[in-house]
Short mmCIF file of C-alpha atoms and ligand atoms in Angstrom, two decimals:
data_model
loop_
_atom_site.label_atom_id
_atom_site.label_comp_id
_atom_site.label_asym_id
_atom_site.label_seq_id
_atom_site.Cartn_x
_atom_site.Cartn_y
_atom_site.Cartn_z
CA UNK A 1 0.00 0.00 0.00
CA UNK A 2 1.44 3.08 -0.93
CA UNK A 3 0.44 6.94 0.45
CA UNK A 4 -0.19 9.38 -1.98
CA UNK A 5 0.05 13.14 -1.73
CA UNK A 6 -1.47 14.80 -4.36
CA UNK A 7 -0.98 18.55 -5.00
CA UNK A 8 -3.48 19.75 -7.77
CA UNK A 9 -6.00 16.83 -7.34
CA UNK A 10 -8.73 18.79 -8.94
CA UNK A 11 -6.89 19.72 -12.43
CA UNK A 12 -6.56 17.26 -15.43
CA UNK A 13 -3.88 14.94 -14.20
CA UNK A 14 -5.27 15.06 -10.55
CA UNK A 15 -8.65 13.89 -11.41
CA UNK A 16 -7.14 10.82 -13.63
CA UNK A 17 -5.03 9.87 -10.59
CA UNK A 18 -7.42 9.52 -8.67
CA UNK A 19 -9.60 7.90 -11.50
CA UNK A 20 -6.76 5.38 -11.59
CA UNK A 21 -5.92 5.47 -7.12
CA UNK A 22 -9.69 4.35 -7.59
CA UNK A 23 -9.15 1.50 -9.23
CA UNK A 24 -6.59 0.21 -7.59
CA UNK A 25 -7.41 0.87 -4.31
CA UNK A 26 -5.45 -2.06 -2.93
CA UNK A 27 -2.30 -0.78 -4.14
CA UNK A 28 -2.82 3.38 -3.30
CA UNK A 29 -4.09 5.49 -0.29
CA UNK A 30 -4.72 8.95 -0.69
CA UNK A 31 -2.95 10.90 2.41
CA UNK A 32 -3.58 14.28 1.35
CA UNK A 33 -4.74 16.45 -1.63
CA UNK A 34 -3.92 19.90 -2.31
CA UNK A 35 -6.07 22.56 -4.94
CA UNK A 36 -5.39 26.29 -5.54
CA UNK A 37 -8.98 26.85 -5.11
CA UNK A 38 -11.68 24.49 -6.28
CA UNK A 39 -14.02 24.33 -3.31
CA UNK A 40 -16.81 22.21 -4.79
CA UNK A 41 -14.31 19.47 -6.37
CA UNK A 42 -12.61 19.32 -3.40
CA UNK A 43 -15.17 18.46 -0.92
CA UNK A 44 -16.40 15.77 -3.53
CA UNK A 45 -12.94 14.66 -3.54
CA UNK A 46 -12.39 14.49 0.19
CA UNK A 47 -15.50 12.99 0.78
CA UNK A 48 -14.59 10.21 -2.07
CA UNK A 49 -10.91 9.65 -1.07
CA UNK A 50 -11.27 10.28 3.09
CA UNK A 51 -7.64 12.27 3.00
CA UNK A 52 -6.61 13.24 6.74
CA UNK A 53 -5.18 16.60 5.61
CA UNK A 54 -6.14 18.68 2.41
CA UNK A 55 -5.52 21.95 1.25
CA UNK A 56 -6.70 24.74 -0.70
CA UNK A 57 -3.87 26.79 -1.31
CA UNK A 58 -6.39 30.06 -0.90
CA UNK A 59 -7.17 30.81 2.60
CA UNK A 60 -10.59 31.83 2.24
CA UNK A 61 -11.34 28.63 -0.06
CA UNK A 62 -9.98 26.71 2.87
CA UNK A 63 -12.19 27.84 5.43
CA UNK A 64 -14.66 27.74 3.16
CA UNK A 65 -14.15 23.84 3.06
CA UNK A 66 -13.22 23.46 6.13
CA UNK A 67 -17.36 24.83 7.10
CA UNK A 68 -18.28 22.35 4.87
CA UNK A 69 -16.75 19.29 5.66
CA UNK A 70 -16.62 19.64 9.45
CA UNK A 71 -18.54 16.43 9.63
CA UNK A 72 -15.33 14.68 9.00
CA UNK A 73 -11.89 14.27 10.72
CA UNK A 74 -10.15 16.18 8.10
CA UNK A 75 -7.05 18.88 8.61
CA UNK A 76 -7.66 21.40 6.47
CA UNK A 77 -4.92 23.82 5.96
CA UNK A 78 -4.06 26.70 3.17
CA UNK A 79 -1.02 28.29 1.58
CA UNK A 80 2.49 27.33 1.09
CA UNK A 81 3.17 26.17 4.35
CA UNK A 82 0.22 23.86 4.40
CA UNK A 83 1.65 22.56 0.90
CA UNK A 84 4.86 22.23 2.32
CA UNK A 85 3.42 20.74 5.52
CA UNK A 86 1.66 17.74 3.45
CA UNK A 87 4.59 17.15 1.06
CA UNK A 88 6.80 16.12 4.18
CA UNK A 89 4.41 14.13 6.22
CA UNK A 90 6.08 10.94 7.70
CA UNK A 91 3.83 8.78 6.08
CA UNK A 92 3.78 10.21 2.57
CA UNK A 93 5.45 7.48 0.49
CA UNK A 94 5.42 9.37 -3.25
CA UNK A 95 4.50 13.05 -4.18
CA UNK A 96 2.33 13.42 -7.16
CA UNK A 97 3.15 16.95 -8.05
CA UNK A 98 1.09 18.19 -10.44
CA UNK A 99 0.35 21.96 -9.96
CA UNK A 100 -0.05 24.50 -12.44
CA UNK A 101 3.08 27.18 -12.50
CA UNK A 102 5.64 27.87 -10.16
CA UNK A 103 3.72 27.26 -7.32
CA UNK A 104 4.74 23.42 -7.20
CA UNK A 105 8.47 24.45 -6.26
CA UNK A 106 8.92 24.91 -2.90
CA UNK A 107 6.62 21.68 -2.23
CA UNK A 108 8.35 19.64 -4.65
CA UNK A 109 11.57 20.70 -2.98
CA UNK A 110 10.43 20.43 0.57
CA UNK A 111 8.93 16.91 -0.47
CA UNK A 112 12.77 16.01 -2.04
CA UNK A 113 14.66 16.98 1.12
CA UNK A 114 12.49 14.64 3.34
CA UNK A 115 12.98 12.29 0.58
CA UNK A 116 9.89 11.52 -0.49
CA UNK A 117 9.45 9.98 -4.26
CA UNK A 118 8.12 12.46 -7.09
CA UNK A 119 5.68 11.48 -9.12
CA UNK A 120 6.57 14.69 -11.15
CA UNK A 121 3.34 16.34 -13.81
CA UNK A 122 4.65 19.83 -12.65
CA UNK A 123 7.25 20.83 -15.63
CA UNK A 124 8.01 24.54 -14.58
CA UNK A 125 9.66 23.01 -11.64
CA UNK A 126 12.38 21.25 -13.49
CA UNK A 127 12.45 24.11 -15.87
CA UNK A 128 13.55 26.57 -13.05
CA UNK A 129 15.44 24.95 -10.52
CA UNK A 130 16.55 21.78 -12.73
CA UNK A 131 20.04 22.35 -11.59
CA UNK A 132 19.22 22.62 -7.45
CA UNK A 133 16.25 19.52 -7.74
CA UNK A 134 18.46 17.02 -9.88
CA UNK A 135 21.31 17.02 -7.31
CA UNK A 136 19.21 17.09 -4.32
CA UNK A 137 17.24 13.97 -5.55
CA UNK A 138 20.68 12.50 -5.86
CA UNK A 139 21.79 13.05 -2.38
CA UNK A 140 18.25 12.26 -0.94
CA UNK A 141 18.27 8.77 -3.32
CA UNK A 142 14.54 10.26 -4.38
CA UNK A 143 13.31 8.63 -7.63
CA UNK A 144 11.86 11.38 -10.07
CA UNK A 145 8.85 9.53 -12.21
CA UNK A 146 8.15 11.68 -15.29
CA UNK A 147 4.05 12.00 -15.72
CA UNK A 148 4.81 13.94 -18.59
CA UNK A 149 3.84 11.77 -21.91
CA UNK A 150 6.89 12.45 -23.89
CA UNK A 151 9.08 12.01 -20.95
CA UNK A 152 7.50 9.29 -19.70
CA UNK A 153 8.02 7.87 -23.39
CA UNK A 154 11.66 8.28 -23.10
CA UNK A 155 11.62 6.91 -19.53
CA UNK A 156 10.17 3.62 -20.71
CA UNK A 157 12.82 3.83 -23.86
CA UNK A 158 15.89 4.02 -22.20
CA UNK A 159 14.70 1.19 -19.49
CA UNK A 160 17.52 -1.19 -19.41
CA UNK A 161 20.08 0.72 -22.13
CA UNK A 162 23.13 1.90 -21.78
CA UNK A 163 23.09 5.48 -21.10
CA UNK A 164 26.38 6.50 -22.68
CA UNK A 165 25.28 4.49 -25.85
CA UNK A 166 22.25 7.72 -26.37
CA UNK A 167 23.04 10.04 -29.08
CA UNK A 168 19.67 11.84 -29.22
CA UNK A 169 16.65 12.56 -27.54
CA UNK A 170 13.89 12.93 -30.17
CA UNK A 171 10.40 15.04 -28.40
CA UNK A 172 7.97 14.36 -30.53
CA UNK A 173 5.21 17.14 -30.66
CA UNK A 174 1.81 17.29 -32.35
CA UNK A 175 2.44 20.88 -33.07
CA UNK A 176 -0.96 21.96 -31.82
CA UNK A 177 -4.09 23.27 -33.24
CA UNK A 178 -2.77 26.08 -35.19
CA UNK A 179 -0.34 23.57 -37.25
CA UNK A 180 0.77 24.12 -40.77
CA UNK A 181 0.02 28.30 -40.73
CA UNK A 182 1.92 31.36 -41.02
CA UNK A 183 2.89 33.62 -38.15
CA UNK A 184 0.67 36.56 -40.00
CA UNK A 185 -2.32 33.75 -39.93
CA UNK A 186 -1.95 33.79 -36.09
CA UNK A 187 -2.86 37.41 -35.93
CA UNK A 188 -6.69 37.12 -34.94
CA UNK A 189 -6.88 33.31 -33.58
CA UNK A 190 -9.39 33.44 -30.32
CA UNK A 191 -9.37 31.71 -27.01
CA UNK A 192 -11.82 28.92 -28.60
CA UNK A 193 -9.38 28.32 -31.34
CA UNK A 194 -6.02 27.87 -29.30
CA UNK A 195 -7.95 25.71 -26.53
CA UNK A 196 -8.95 23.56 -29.88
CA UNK A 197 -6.45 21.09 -29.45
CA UNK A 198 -6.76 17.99 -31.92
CA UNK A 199 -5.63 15.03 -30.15
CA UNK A 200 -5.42 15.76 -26.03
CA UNK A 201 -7.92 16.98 -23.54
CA UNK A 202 -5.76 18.97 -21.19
CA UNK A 203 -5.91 22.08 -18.64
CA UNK A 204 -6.29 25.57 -20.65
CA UNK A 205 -2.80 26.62 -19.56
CA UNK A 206 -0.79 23.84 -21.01
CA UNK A 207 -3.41 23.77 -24.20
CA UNK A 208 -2.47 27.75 -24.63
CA UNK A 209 0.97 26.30 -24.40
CA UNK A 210 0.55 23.51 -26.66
CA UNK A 211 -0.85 25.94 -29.21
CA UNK A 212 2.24 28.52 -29.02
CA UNK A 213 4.66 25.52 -28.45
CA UNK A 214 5.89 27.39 -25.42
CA UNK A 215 4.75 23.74 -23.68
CA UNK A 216 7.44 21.97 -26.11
CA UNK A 217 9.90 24.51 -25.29
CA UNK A 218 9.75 24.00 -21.29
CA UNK A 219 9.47 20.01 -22.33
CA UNK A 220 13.14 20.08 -23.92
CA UNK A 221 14.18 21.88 -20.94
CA UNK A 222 12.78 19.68 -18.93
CA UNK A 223 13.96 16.46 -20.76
CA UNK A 224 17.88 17.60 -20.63
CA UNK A 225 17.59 18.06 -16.73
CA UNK A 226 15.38 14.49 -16.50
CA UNK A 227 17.66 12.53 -18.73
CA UNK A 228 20.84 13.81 -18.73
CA UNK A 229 21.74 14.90 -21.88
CA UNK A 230 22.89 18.37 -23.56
CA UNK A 231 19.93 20.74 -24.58
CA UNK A 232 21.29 20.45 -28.20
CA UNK A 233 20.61 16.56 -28.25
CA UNK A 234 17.03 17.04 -27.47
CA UNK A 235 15.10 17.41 -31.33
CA UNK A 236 12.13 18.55 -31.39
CA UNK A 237 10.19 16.06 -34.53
CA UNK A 238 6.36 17.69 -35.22
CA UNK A 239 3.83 14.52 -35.09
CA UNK A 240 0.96 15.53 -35.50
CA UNK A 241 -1.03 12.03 -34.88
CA UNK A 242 0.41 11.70 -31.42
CA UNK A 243 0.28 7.97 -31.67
CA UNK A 244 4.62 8.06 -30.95
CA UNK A 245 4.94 9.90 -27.77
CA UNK A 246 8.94 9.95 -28.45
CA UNK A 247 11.82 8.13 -28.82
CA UNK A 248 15.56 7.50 -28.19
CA UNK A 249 18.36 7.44 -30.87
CA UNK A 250 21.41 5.80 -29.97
CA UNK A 251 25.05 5.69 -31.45
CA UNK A 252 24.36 2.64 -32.85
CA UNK A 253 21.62 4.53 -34.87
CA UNK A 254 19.30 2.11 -33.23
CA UNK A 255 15.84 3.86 -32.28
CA UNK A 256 13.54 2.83 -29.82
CA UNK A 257 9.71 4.67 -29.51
CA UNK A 258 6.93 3.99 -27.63
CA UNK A 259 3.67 4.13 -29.07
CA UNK A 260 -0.36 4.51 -27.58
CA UNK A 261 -3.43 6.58 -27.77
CA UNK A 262 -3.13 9.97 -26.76
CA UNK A 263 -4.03 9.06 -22.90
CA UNK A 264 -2.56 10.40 -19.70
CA UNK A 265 -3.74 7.57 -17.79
CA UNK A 266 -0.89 5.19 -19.01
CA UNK A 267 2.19 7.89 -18.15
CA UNK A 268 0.43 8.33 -14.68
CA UNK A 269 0.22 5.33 -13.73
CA UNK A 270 3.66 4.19 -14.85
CA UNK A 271 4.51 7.19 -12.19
CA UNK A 272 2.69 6.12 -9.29
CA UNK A 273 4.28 1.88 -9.65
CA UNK A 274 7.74 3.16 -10.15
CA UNK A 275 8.09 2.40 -13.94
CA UNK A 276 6.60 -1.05 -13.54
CA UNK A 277 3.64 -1.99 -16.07
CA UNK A 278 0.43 -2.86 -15.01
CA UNK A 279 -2.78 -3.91 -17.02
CA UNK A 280 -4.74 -0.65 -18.25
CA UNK A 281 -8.67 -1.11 -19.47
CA UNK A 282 -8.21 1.60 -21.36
CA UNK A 283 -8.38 1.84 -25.08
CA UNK A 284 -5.52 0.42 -27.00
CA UNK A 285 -3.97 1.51 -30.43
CA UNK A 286 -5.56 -0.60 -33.55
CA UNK A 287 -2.62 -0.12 -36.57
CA UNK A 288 -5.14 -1.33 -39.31
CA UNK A 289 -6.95 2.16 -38.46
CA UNK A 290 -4.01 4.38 -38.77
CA UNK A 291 -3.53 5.25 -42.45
CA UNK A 292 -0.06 6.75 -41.80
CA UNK A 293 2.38 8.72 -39.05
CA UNK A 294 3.61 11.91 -40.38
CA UNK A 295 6.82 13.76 -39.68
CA UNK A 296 7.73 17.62 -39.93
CA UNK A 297 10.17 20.19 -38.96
CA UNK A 298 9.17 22.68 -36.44
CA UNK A 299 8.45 26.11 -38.21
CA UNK A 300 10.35 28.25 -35.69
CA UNK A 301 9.82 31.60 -37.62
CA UNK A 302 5.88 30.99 -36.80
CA UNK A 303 6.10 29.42 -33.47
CA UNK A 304 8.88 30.73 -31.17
CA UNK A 305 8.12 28.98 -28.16
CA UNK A 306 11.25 26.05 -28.34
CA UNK A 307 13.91 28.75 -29.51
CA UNK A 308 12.99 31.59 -27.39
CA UNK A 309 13.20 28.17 -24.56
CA UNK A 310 16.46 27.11 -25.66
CA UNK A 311 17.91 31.03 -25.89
CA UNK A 312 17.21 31.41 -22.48
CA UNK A 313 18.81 28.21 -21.22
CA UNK A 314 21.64 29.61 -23.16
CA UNK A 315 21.79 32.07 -21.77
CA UNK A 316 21.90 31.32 -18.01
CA UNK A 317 19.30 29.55 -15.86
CA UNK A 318 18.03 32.29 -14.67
CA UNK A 319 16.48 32.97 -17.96
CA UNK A 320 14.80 29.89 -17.67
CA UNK A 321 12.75 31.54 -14.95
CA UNK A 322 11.90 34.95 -17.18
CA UNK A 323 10.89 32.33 -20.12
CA UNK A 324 8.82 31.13 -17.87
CA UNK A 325 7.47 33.23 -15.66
CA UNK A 326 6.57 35.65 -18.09
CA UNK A 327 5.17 33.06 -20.49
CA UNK A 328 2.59 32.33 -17.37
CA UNK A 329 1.34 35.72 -17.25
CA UNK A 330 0.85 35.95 -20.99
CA UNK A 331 -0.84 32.57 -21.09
CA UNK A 332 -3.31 34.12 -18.28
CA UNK A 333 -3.51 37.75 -20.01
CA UNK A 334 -4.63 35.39 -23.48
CA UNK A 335 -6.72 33.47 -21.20
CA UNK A 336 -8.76 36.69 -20.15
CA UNK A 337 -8.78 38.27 -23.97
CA UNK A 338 -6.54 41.23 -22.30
CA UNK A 339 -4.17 40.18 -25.40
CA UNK A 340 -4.01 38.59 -28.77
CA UNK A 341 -2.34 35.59 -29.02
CA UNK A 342 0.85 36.46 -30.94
CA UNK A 343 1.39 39.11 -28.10
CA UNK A 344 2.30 35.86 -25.96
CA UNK A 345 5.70 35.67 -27.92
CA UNK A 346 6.29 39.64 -27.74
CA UNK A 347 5.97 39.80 -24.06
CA UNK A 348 8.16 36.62 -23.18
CA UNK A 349 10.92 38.12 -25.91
CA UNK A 350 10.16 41.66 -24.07
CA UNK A 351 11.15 40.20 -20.53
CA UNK A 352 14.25 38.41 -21.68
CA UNK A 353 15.48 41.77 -22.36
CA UNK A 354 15.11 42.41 -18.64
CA UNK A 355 19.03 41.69 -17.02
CA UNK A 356 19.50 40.15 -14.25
CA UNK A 357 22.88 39.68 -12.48
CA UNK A 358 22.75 36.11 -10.67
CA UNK A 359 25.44 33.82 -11.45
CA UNK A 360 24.68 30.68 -13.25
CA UNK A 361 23.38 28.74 -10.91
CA UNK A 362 20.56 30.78 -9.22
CA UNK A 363 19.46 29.83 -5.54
CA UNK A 364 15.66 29.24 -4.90
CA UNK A 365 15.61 32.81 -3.31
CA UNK A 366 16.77 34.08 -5.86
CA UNK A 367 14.73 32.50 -9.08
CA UNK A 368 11.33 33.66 -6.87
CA UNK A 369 12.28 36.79 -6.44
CA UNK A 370 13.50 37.18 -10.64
CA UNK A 371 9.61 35.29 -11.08
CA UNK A 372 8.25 38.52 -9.03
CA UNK A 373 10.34 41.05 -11.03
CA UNK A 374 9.43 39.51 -14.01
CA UNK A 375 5.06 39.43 -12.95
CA UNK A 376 5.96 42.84 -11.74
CA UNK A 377 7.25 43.95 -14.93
CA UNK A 378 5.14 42.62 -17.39
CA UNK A 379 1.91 43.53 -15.17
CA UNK A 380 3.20 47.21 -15.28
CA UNK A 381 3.56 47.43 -18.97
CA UNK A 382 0.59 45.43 -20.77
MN1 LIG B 401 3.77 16.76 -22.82
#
């Protein structure tokens, strides 16, 4: 039996845990569960999954819950410390961090020191503070799962290889809804278009992201700190069936892929059983219906979300955080029609002019307070 903290239980990959924690019950208990917000979900959620501490990261949601469900033995608590408090509880056996934004750092990294196993959905995390969380799982022997599909992908391909024998890491993306046009055909898309996405139901924020390819960016980031490898050995190949979530290349020229429906519930639940397979109900792939897989470059003059990524690694990790960070404001200011969508690229090209004097490796300290600069910044001038 294994105890389960989940931080973001009511977003997309929180609700297919514990679609998945429910049907294995024998194998998973659900300690705690964390929201930013989502009263109603959560109560159903509690109610469901009998956590003994759960928190809504806004106070006034909390005690809003905690009227609510004061039939029940429950601990509710709010804010970071009460997301820090649950990712270090004695008995938490795995994290499953899975947060929108920066908020998932300081958990994840409490949750690391204490050594707890990351189940890891949360990408801005890596993104930021690769360089501090890699290490520290290291010296804390904490296993990092990827939930991520692409990652996960590459997980499961590089099972039982020889590391040194990898010569590239190929990311396979579908390239979004807005595939195949011209960066003055992006001029006027709406909301409804860019949450459009053709093969994966998914939060808005990641979909925004998935449409601007600002989502594959942070995922190349993300797969050099996961696996290992230089950020010019991770290729970005446009897919748009998303039928091969990625694959390896080795210096034999040998390439291994792994292949399924676009589904989340098969990367999450190799997560929470450590990279072991188990039997899945869900649908599986049938070949005789898939005409063909396509291939294409990535058309980086349209969509500048991987190089303006990849310049900011470059450039220092601190960048990493002004990609980032101002990438999640511009994602919300598209999100509440405030801009157009192209104006996501301007503003996360206009904060990477911003300088900031940290040295390479930036403490947590100080990539929050760049994140705040950065919010304060962009919030002053759009
Ligand atoms: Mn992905």
């Amino acid at each position: 039996m294994k105890n389960l903290v989940i931080l973001g239980s009511t977003g997309s990959i929180g609700t297919q845990t514990l679609e998945i924690v429910n049907d294995k019950k024998d194998d998973f208990k659900v300690l705690a569960l964390a929201a930013y917000s989502n009263v109603d979900l959560m109560e159903k959620q509690v109610r469901e999954f009998m956590p003994s501490h759960v928190v809504l990261y806004v106070e006034s949601a909390a005690n809003d819950l905690k009227e609510r469900i004061k039939d029940l033995n429950v601990n509710v608590l709010s804010g970071m410390e009460g997301l820090e408090y649950i990712s270090t509880l004695d008995a938490c056996d795995m994290l499953v961090a899975a947060m929108v934004g920066m908020i998932g750092i300081r958990p994840t990294i409490a949750a690391v020191k204490a050594g707890k196993d990351i189940a890891l959905a949360n990408k801005e995390t890596l993104v930021t503070a690769g360089h501090i969380i890699v290490p520290l799982c290291k010296e804390n022997n904490v296993n990092l799962y990827p939930v991520d599909s692409e990652h996960s992908a590459i997980y499961q391909c590089l099972k039982a290889q020889d590391r040194k024998m990898v010569d590239k890491i190929l990311l396979t993306a579908s390239g979004g809804p807005f595939l195949g046009r011209k960066y003055d055909e992006l001029k006027d898309v709406s909301l409804k278009d860019a949450l459009n996405h053709p093969n994966w139901a998914m939060g808005k924020k990641i979909t925004i992201d998935s449409a601007s390819l600002v989502n594959k960016g942070l995922e190349v980031i993300e797969a050099k700190w996961l696996f290992d490898v230089d950020i010019e050995d991770v290729e970005v190949i446009i897919h748009p069936q998303s039928i091969i979530h990625s694959m390896v290349q080795f210096k034999d020229n040998a390439v291994l892929a792994q292949l399924g429906l676009p589904d989340m519930k098969l990367p999450i639940q190799y997560a929470l059983y450590e990279g072991n397979r188990q039997p899945m109900p869900e649908r599986k792939i049938d070949f005789f219906s898939l005409s063909k897989l396509d291939f294409l470059k990535p058309d980086h003059e349209t969509f500048k979300g991987i190089k303006l990524a990849v310049d900011s690694y470059n450039r220092g990790y601190i960048y990493t955080t002004v990609f980032n960070a101002a990438n999640e404001i511009a994602n919300r200011y598209f999100q509440e029609g405030r801009i157009k969508f192209l104006q996501i690229y301007d503003i996360i090209e206009d904060a990477l002019t911003l300088n900031f004097d940290y040295c390479k490796t930036p403490t947590l300290d100080e990539i929050l307070d760049v994140e705040s600069k950065v919010y304060e910044y962009i919030s002053s001038k759009y």
